Amino acid sequence: MGGYVLLLGVICFFVWLTCSIIIVINVSGKSAPLGCLTLILLPIMPFILVWTTFTGNKKLMIPLLYVSGILGFSITGFELAEAQEQMAPFVENIKHETNVDCEFISVGTSSSGKEFTLGCIYSGSDKFEYKNADELLEIYRSTFAIKIAPLFPKLDNNTDDNSIVLGFYNESQINLCFRLKPSGDISESWYSGADDLCD
């Protein structure tokens, strides 16, 4: 159910963003500087300009902008805070069991529920010897991921619909990624570039 609530929040946010872009385009036709200022001052300016400078269908745009904005920001903000709170004990358990420092990065929706992403760092990663990314991935899998995965089923408020992506930052500019299932298994392992954590 939580995954659908988050999805609703994301949809509302994109409706708000679409309305804001329409307002920016409309305002830019009259004043390019004002249009640029609106872009810079998102999300505040569209809420003001829809009453004053916008010349489109105000009866449709005003309620659509305000309802989608309030719902979008409220739902996603609440879901992020709730997800961070839900992951806090898991992050503490990881530190206690493996001496790995992790932090909550994001929460998104998967095909069945929520997917949490954690960014992790191990301070002794420079001691690992490997020849390529595949070997490094296997080192992190056998050293950390296999030990961390069984902690997932012990998490309070856990459901069979959720998953966790562990993303390990590494000095070699390679991010090592592991998708954990609620059963305590690793369902997927991969690596990504330094700029994108497990995308």
PDB file of C-alpha atoms in Angstrom:
ATOM      1  CA  MET A   1       0.000   0.000   0.000  1.00  0.00           C
ATOM      2  CA  GLY A   2       2.854   2.354   0.880  1.00  0.00           C
ATOM      3  CA  GLY A   3       4.313   1.948  -2.604  1.00  0.00           C
ATOM      4  CA  TYR A   4       1.050   3.169  -4.148  1.00  0.00           C
ATOM      5  CA  VAL A   5       0.948   6.188  -1.826  1.00  0.00           C
ATOM      6  CA  LEU A   6       4.484   7.112  -2.859  1.00  0.00           C
ATOM      7  CA  LEU A   7       3.563   6.625  -6.524  1.00  0.00           C
ATOM      8  CA  LEU A   8       0.589   8.975  -6.034  1.00  0.00           C
ATOM      9  CA  GLY A   9       2.951  11.557  -4.532  1.00  0.00           C
ATOM     10  CA  VAL A  10       5.333  11.266  -7.491  1.00  0.00           C
ATOM     11  CA  ILE A  11       2.455  11.605  -9.972  1.00  0.00           C
ATOM     12  CA  CYS A  12       1.162  14.701  -8.160  1.00  0.00           C
ATOM     13  CA  PHE A  13       4.662  16.174  -8.181  1.00  0.00           C
ATOM     14  CA  PHE A  14       4.965  15.681 -11.958  1.00  0.00           C
ATOM     15  CA  VAL A  15       1.518  17.236 -12.515  1.00  0.00           C
ATOM     16  CA  TRP A  16       2.674  20.244 -10.457  1.00  0.00           C
ATOM     17  CA  LEU A  17       5.931  20.426 -12.433  1.00  0.00           C
ATOM     18  CA  THR A  18       4.028  20.303 -15.737  1.00  0.00           C
ATOM     19  CA  CYS A  19       1.721  23.113 -14.581  1.00  0.00           C
ATOM     20  CA  SER A  20       4.753  25.140 -13.473  1.00  0.00           C
ATOM     21  CA  ILE A  21       6.437  24.714 -16.864  1.00  0.00           C
ATOM     22  CA  ILE A  22       3.236  25.831 -18.631  1.00  0.00           C
ATOM     23  CA  ILE A  23       3.149  28.939 -16.421  1.00  0.00           C
ATOM     24  CA  VAL A  24       6.851  29.656 -17.122  1.00  0.00           C
ATOM     25  CA  ILE A  25       6.274  29.383 -20.890  1.00  0.00           C
ATOM     26  CA  ASN A  26       3.192  31.609 -20.671  1.00  0.00           C
ATOM     27  CA  VAL A  27       4.980  34.251 -18.595  1.00  0.00           C
ATOM     28  CA  SER A  28       8.147  34.128 -20.730  1.00  0.00           C
ATOM     29  CA  GLY A  29       6.096  35.150 -23.764  1.00  0.00           C
ATOM     30  CA  LYS A  30       5.420  38.480 -22.083  1.00  0.00           C
ATOM     31  CA  SER A  31       8.680  38.958 -20.187  1.00  0.00           C
ATOM     32  CA  ALA A  32      11.759  36.786 -20.694  1.00  0.00           C
ATOM     33  CA  PRO A  33      13.456  38.036 -17.478  1.00  0.00           C
ATOM     34  CA  LEU A  34      10.345  37.189 -15.461  1.00  0.00           C
ATOM     35  CA  GLY A  35      10.267  33.740 -17.058  1.00  0.00           C
ATOM     36  CA  CYS A  36      13.909  33.170 -16.086  1.00  0.00           C
ATOM     37  CA  LEU A  37      13.228  34.424 -12.566  1.00  0.00           C
ATOM     38  CA  THR A  38      10.317  31.986 -12.307  1.00  0.00           C
ATOM     39  CA  LEU A  39      12.602  29.081 -13.216  1.00  0.00           C
ATOM     40  CA  ILE A  40      15.219  30.188 -10.688  1.00  0.00           C
ATOM     41  CA  LEU A  41      12.669  30.596  -7.907  1.00  0.00           C
ATOM     42  CA  LEU A  42      10.825  27.306  -8.396  1.00  0.00           C
ATOM     43  CA  PRO A  43       8.718  26.189  -6.571  1.00  0.00           C
ATOM     44  CA  ILE A  44       7.537  29.526  -5.148  1.00  0.00           C
ATOM     45  CA  MET A  45       6.966  31.718  -8.222  1.00  0.00           C
ATOM     46  CA  PRO A  46       4.354  29.631 -10.093  1.00  0.00           C
ATOM     47  CA  PHE A  47       2.035  29.850  -7.068  1.00  0.00           C
ATOM     48  CA  ILE A  48       2.243  33.664  -7.288  1.00  0.00           C
ATOM     49  CA  LEU A  49       2.252  34.167 -11.069  1.00  0.00           C
ATOM     50  CA  VAL A  50      -0.748  31.904 -11.679  1.00  0.00           C
ATOM     51  CA  TRP A  51      -2.843  34.627  -9.949  1.00  0.00           C
ATOM     52  CA  THR A  52      -1.155  37.687 -11.462  1.00  0.00           C
ATOM     53  CA  THR A  53       0.655  37.299 -14.799  1.00  0.00           C
ATOM     54  CA  PHE A  54      -0.638  33.977 -16.190  1.00  0.00           C
ATOM     55  CA  THR A  55      -3.140  34.554 -19.034  1.00  0.00           C
ATOM     56  CA  GLY A  56      -4.270  30.977 -19.612  1.00  0.00           C
ATOM     57  CA  ASN A  57      -7.240  29.154 -18.083  1.00  0.00           C
ATOM     58  CA  LYS A  58      -6.919  30.258 -14.454  1.00  0.00           C
ATOM     59  CA  LYS A  59     -10.029  28.372 -13.315  1.00  0.00           C
ATOM     60  CA  LEU A  60      -8.331  25.107 -14.300  1.00  0.00           C
ATOM     61  CA  MET A  61      -4.697  25.990 -13.590  1.00  0.00           C
ATOM     62  CA  ILE A  62      -5.046  27.453 -10.085  1.00  0.00           C
ATOM     63  CA  PRO A  63      -6.692  24.426  -8.407  1.00  0.00           C
ATOM     64  CA  LEU A  64      -4.574  21.983 -10.426  1.00  0.00           C
ATOM     65  CA  LEU A  65      -1.335  23.732  -9.472  1.00  0.00           C
ATOM     66  CA  TYR A  66      -2.189  24.106  -5.792  1.00  0.00           C
ATOM     67  CA  VAL A  67      -3.726  20.655  -5.229  1.00  0.00           C
ATOM     68  CA  SER A  68      -0.980  18.781  -7.094  1.00  0.00           C
ATOM     69  CA  GLY A  69       1.726  20.872  -5.421  1.00  0.00           C
ATOM     70  CA  ILE A  70       0.411  20.457  -1.897  1.00  0.00           C
ATOM     71  CA  LEU A  71      -0.254  16.716  -2.328  1.00  0.00           C
ATOM     72  CA  GLY A  72       2.989  16.060  -4.219  1.00  0.00           C
ATOM     73  CA  PHE A  73       5.299  17.792  -1.763  1.00  0.00           C
ATOM     74  CA  SER A  74       3.411  16.569   1.310  1.00  0.00           C
ATOM     75  CA  ILE A  75       3.227  12.912   0.304  1.00  0.00           C
ATOM     76  CA  THR A  76       6.796  12.618  -0.969  1.00  0.00           C
ATOM     77  CA  GLY A  77       8.144  14.527   2.051  1.00  0.00           C
ATOM     78  CA  PHE A  78       6.236  12.298   4.453  1.00  0.00           C
ATOM     79  CA  GLU A  79       7.298   9.122   2.630  1.00  0.00           C
ATOM     80  CA  LEU A  80      10.961  10.173   2.638  1.00  0.00           C
ATOM     81  CA  ALA A  81      10.891  10.928   6.357  1.00  0.00           C
ATOM     82  CA  GLU A  82       9.102   7.655   7.108  1.00  0.00           C
ATOM     83  CA  ALA A  83      11.533   5.666   4.942  1.00  0.00           C
ATOM     84  CA  GLN A  84      14.548   7.256   6.635  1.00  0.00           C
ATOM     85  CA  GLU A  85      13.108   6.397  10.035  1.00  0.00           C
ATOM     86  CA  GLN A  86      12.353   2.841   8.913  1.00  0.00           C
ATOM     87  CA  MET A  87      15.911   2.331   7.651  1.00  0.00           C
ATOM     88  CA  ALA A  88      17.636   3.822  10.727  1.00  0.00           C
ATOM     89  CA  PRO A  89      17.737   0.538  12.751  1.00  0.00           C
ATOM     90  CA  PHE A  90      18.956  -1.336   9.681  1.00  0.00           C
ATOM     91  CA  VAL A  91      21.781   1.170   9.163  1.00  0.00           C
ATOM     92  CA  GLU A  92      22.772   0.790  12.830  1.00  0.00           C
ATOM     93  CA  ASN A  93      22.767  -3.017  12.531  1.00  0.00           C
ATOM     94  CA  ILE A  94      24.992  -2.833   9.447  1.00  0.00           C
ATOM     95  CA  LYS A  95      27.500  -0.682  11.339  1.00  0.00           C
ATOM     96  CA  HIS A  96      27.442  -3.041  14.323  1.00  0.00           C
ATOM     97  CA  GLU A  97      27.798  -6.259  12.295  1.00  0.00           C
ATOM     98  CA  THR A  98      30.208  -5.210   9.531  1.00  0.00           C
ATOM     99  CA  ASN A  99      31.765  -1.852  10.514  1.00  0.00           C
ATOM    100  CA  VAL A 100      30.358  -0.349   7.298  1.00  0.00           C
ATOM    101  CA  ASP A 101      28.943   3.190   7.401  1.00  0.00           C
ATOM    102  CA  CYS A 102      25.670   3.539   5.482  1.00  0.00           C
ATOM    103  CA  GLU A 103      23.179   6.340   5.032  1.00  0.00           C
ATOM    104  CA  PHE A 104      19.681   6.518   3.621  1.00  0.00           C
ATOM    105  CA  ILE A 105      19.703   7.936   0.077  1.00  0.00           C
ATOM    106  CA  SER A 106      16.228   7.530  -1.378  1.00  0.00           C
ATOM    107  CA  VAL A 107      13.021   5.554  -1.584  1.00  0.00           C
ATOM    108  CA  GLY A 108      11.202   4.700  -4.784  1.00  0.00           C
ATOM    109  CA  THR A 109       8.543   2.367  -6.056  1.00  0.00           C
ATOM    110  CA  SER A 110       9.168  -1.063  -7.540  1.00  0.00           C
ATOM    111  CA  SER A 111       6.709  -3.329  -9.348  1.00  0.00           C
ATOM    112  CA  SER A 112       5.366  -4.618  -6.031  1.00  0.00           C
ATOM    113  CA  GLY A 113       6.279  -2.157  -3.263  1.00  0.00           C
ATOM    114  CA  LYS A 114       8.983   0.215  -2.059  1.00  0.00           C
ATOM    115  CA  GLU A 115      12.669   0.085  -2.868  1.00  0.00           C
ATOM    116  CA  PHE A 116      15.068   1.763  -0.441  1.00  0.00           C
ATOM    117  CA  THR A 117      18.557   2.834  -1.508  1.00  0.00           C
ATOM    118  CA  LEU A 118      21.439   3.074   0.959  1.00  0.00           C
ATOM    119  CA  GLY A 119      24.863   4.541   0.227  1.00  0.00           C
ATOM    120  CA  CYS A 120      27.655   2.753   2.090  1.00  0.00           C
ATOM    121  CA  ILE A 121      31.381   3.269   2.656  1.00  0.00           C
ATOM    122  CA  TYR A 122      33.973   0.909   4.105  1.00  0.00           C
ATOM    123  CA  SER A 123      37.054   2.775   5.335  1.00  0.00           C
ATOM    124  CA  GLY A 124      39.433  -0.109   4.603  1.00  0.00           C
ATOM    125  CA  SER A 125      38.456  -0.527   0.947  1.00  0.00           C
ATOM    126  CA  ASP A 126      41.939   0.526  -0.216  1.00  0.00           C
ATOM    127  CA  LYS A 127      43.317  -2.783   1.132  1.00  0.00           C
ATOM    128  CA  PHE A 128      41.339  -4.933  -1.316  1.00  0.00           C
ATOM    129  CA  GLU A 129      43.347  -6.411  -4.192  1.00  0.00           C
ATOM    130  CA  TYR A 130      41.566  -7.020  -7.488  1.00  0.00           C
ATOM    131  CA  LYS A 131      42.200  -6.958 -11.218  1.00  0.00           C
ATOM    132  CA  ASN A 132      38.850  -5.791 -12.546  1.00  0.00           C
ATOM    133  CA  ALA A 133      35.366  -4.629 -11.548  1.00  0.00           C
ATOM    134  CA  ASP A 134      33.957  -8.167 -11.501  1.00  0.00           C
ATOM    135  CA  GLU A 135      36.530  -9.265  -8.943  1.00  0.00           C
ATOM    136  CA  LEU A 136      35.851  -6.177  -6.818  1.00  0.00           C
ATOM    137  CA  LEU A 137      32.110  -6.886  -6.969  1.00  0.00           C
ATOM    138  CA  GLU A 138      32.693 -10.433  -5.745  1.00  0.00           C
ATOM    139  CA  ILE A 139      34.910  -9.174  -2.894  1.00  0.00           C
ATOM    140  CA  TYR A 140      32.156  -6.833  -1.686  1.00  0.00           C
ATOM    141  CA  ARG A 141      29.533  -9.520  -2.130  1.00  0.00           C
ATOM    142  CA  SER A 142      31.397 -12.110  -0.050  1.00  0.00           C
ATOM    143  CA  THR A 143      32.751  -9.626   2.521  1.00  0.00           C
ATOM    144  CA  PHE A 144      29.702  -7.438   3.125  1.00  0.00           C
ATOM    145  CA  ALA A 145      26.535  -8.139   1.155  1.00  0.00           C
ATOM    146  CA  ILE A 146      26.226 -11.773   2.294  1.00  0.00           C
ATOM    147  CA  LYS A 147      26.532 -10.644   5.931  1.00  0.00           C
ATOM    148  CA  ILE A 148      24.152  -7.703   5.562  1.00  0.00           C
ATOM    149  CA  ALA A 149      21.379  -9.481   3.626  1.00  0.00           C
ATOM    150  CA  PRO A 150      20.211 -11.660   6.587  1.00  0.00           C
ATOM    151  CA  LEU A 151      19.650  -8.470   8.629  1.00  0.00           C
ATOM    152  CA  PHE A 152      16.847  -7.389   6.279  1.00  0.00           C
ATOM    153  CA  PRO A 153      14.217  -9.939   7.456  1.00  0.00           C
ATOM    154  CA  LYS A 154      14.787  -8.787  11.051  1.00  0.00           C
ATOM    155  CA  LEU A 155      13.761  -5.235  10.193  1.00  0.00           C
ATOM    156  CA  ASP A 156      10.544  -4.025  11.874  1.00  0.00           C
ATOM    157  CA  ASN A 157       7.635  -3.120   9.560  1.00  0.00           C
ATOM    158  CA  ASN A 158       9.209  -5.159   6.786  1.00  0.00           C
ATOM    159  CA  THR A 159       6.957  -6.603   4.100  1.00  0.00           C
ATOM    160  CA  ASP A 160       7.515  -9.089   1.306  1.00  0.00           C
ATOM    161  CA  ASP A 161       6.935  -6.303  -1.222  1.00  0.00           C
ATOM    162  CA  ASN A 162       9.935  -4.177  -0.281  1.00  0.00           C
ATOM    163  CA  SER A 163      13.562  -4.385  -1.381  1.00  0.00           C
ATOM    164  CA  ILE A 164      16.813  -2.629  -0.484  1.00  0.00           C
ATOM    165  CA  VAL A 165      19.612  -1.576  -2.806  1.00  0.00           C
ATOM    166  CA  LEU A 166      22.994  -1.378  -1.090  1.00  0.00           C
ATOM    167  CA  GLY A 167      25.348   0.915  -2.966  1.00  0.00           C
ATOM    168  CA  PHE A 168      29.010   0.845  -1.939  1.00  0.00           C
ATOM    169  CA  TYR A 169      31.140   3.848  -2.831  1.00  0.00           C
ATOM    170  CA  ASN A 170      34.692   2.870  -3.711  1.00  0.00           C
ATOM    171  CA  GLU A 171      37.991   4.706  -4.215  1.00  0.00           C
ATOM    172  CA  SER A 172      38.335   3.128  -7.668  1.00  0.00           C
ATOM    173  CA  GLN A 173      35.383   5.233  -8.892  1.00  0.00           C
ATOM    174  CA  ILE A 174      33.232   2.102  -9.200  1.00  0.00           C
ATOM    175  CA  ASN A 175      30.036   1.735  -7.206  1.00  0.00           C
ATOM    176  CA  LEU A 176      29.151  -1.810  -6.144  1.00  0.00           C
ATOM    177  CA  CYS A 177      25.437  -2.564  -5.948  1.00  0.00           C
ATOM    178  CA  PHE A 178      23.378  -5.339  -4.355  1.00  0.00           C
ATOM    179  CA  ARG A 179      19.595  -5.739  -4.318  1.00  0.00           C
ATOM    180  CA  LEU A 180      18.378  -7.450  -1.149  1.00  0.00           C
ATOM    181  CA  LYS A 181      15.122  -9.366  -0.864  1.00  0.00           C
ATOM    182  CA  PRO A 182      12.996  -9.450   2.320  1.00  0.00           C
ATOM    183  CA  SER A 183      13.855 -13.150   2.633  1.00  0.00           C
ATOM    184  CA  GLY A 184      17.481 -12.216   3.325  1.00  0.00           C
ATOM    185  CA  ASP A 185      18.786 -13.207  -0.105  1.00  0.00           C
ATOM    186  CA  ILE A 186      20.691 -11.185  -2.699  1.00  0.00           C
ATOM    187  CA  SER A 187      18.597 -11.071  -5.867  1.00  0.00           C
ATOM    188  CA  GLU A 188      20.959  -9.007  -8.029  1.00  0.00           C
ATOM    189  CA  SER A 189      24.548  -7.720  -8.070  1.00  0.00           C
ATOM    190  CA  TRP A 190      26.034  -5.125 -10.414  1.00  0.00           C
ATOM    191  CA  TYR A 191      28.374  -2.143 -10.587  1.00  0.00           C
ATOM    192  CA  SER A 192      27.900   1.387 -11.839  1.00  0.00           C
ATOM    193  CA  GLY A 193      29.962   4.482 -12.557  1.00  0.00           C
ATOM    194  CA  ALA A 194      31.039   6.935  -9.884  1.00  0.00           C
ATOM    195  CA  ASP A 195      28.450   9.553 -10.872  1.00  0.00           C
ATOM    196  CA  ASP A 196      25.426   7.258 -10.596  1.00  0.00           C
ATOM    197  CA  LEU A 197      24.866   5.250  -7.432  1.00  0.00           C
ATOM    198  CA  CYS A 198      23.266   2.016  -8.648  1.00  0.00           C
ATOM    199  CA  ASP A 199      21.124   3.540 -11.405  1.00  0.00           C
TER     200      ASP A 199
END
